[in-house]
């Protein structure tokens, strides 16, 4: 390989297509890079978290802050992924804590409020609190995903002032 930055292939993963943007993967990116910054202090990790967080916020503005499974999928059928919103909200809150930039806090609050209004179900008849998780775009199945509940609760704890970092 002559160039280390040469792309060898674009295998399809969880998203609509190899060139698309799977939102849960984007959520892992936002949260993973801000956690990497917290643990290392490397500014390039913070800058990547901010850039990917801003992209996520700008995309969910288009859908009332409810994350789609893939930002570059066709307009129909519409598939959502609440786990992406819960994960990215945790990351956005941490970006806010690191920078003081309220844009990220407002983004997290808007996502959490939209999901709470539309997708949260506190009845005992459901297997999860946060509804509308998704396996991936190919299957288009909305499922109960337990770690969606975890990250939703973690984001709420962060908003209530908890500095506990399990990661």
PDB file of N, CA and C in Angstrom, residues 16 68 70 72-79 137:
ATOM      1  N   UNK A  16     -27.654   2.108   5.597  1.00  0.00           N
ATOM      2  CA  UNK A  16     -28.356   1.902   4.341  1.00  0.00           C
ATOM      3  C   UNK A  16     -27.414   1.432   3.238  1.00  0.00           C
ATOM      4  N   UNK A  68     -33.002   9.130  12.856  1.00  0.00           N
ATOM      5  CA  UNK A  68     -33.267   8.055  11.909  1.00  0.00           C
ATOM      6  C   UNK A  68     -32.218   6.967  12.101  1.00  0.00           C
ATOM      7  N   UNK A  70     -30.414   5.921   9.643  1.00  0.00           N
ATOM      8  CA  UNK A  70     -29.334   6.320   8.759  1.00  0.00           C
ATOM      9  C   UNK A  70     -29.666   7.695   8.190  1.00  0.00           C
ATOM     10  N   UNK A  72     -28.515   9.132   5.622  1.00  0.00           N
ATOM     11  CA  UNK A  72     -28.471   9.233   4.165  1.00  0.00           C
ATOM     12  C   UNK A  72     -29.350   8.190   3.475  1.00  0.00           C
ATOM     13  N   UNK A  73     -30.269   7.619   4.208  1.00  0.00           N
ATOM     14  CA  UNK A  73     -31.206   6.645   3.634  1.00  0.00           C
ATOM     15  C   UNK A  73     -32.289   7.388   2.848  1.00  0.00           C
ATOM     16  N   UNK A  74     -32.991   6.690   1.968  1.00  0.00           N
ATOM     17  CA  UNK A  74     -34.107   7.319   1.253  1.00  0.00           C
ATOM     18  C   UNK A  74     -35.158   7.838   2.236  1.00  0.00           C
ATOM     19  N   UNK A  75     -35.970   8.777   1.772  1.00  0.00           N
ATOM     20  CA  UNK A  75     -36.990   9.377   2.641  1.00  0.00           C
ATOM     21  C   UNK A  75     -38.024   8.368   3.119  1.00  0.00           C
ATOM     22  N   UNK A  76     -38.294   7.358   2.311  1.00  0.00           N
ATOM     23  CA  UNK A  76     -39.227   6.310   2.740  1.00  0.00           C
ATOM     24  C   UNK A  76     -38.616   4.951   2.427  1.00  0.00           C
ATOM     25  N   UNK A  77     -38.874   3.956   3.201  1.00  0.00           N
ATOM     26  CA  UNK A  77     -39.610   3.999   4.458  1.00  0.00           C
ATOM     27  C   UNK A  77     -38.764   4.674   5.548  1.00  0.00           C
ATOM     28  N   UNK A  78     -39.430   5.174   6.579  1.00  0.00           N
ATOM     29  CA  UNK A  78     -38.751   5.863   7.663  1.00  0.00           C
ATOM     30  C   UNK A  78     -38.485   4.883   8.801  1.00  0.00           C
ATOM     31  N   UNK A  79     -37.211   4.735   9.138  1.00  0.00           N
ATOM     32  CA  UNK A  79     -36.804   3.901  10.260  1.00  0.00           C
ATOM     33  C   UNK A  79     -36.030   4.766  11.255  1.00  0.00           C
ATOM     34  N   UNK A 137     -30.384  -0.745   9.403  1.00  0.00           N
ATOM     35  CA  UNK A 137     -31.262  -0.301   8.320  1.00  0.00           C
ATOM     36  C   UNK A 137     -31.783  -1.467   7.489  1.00  0.00           C
TER      37      UNK A 137
END
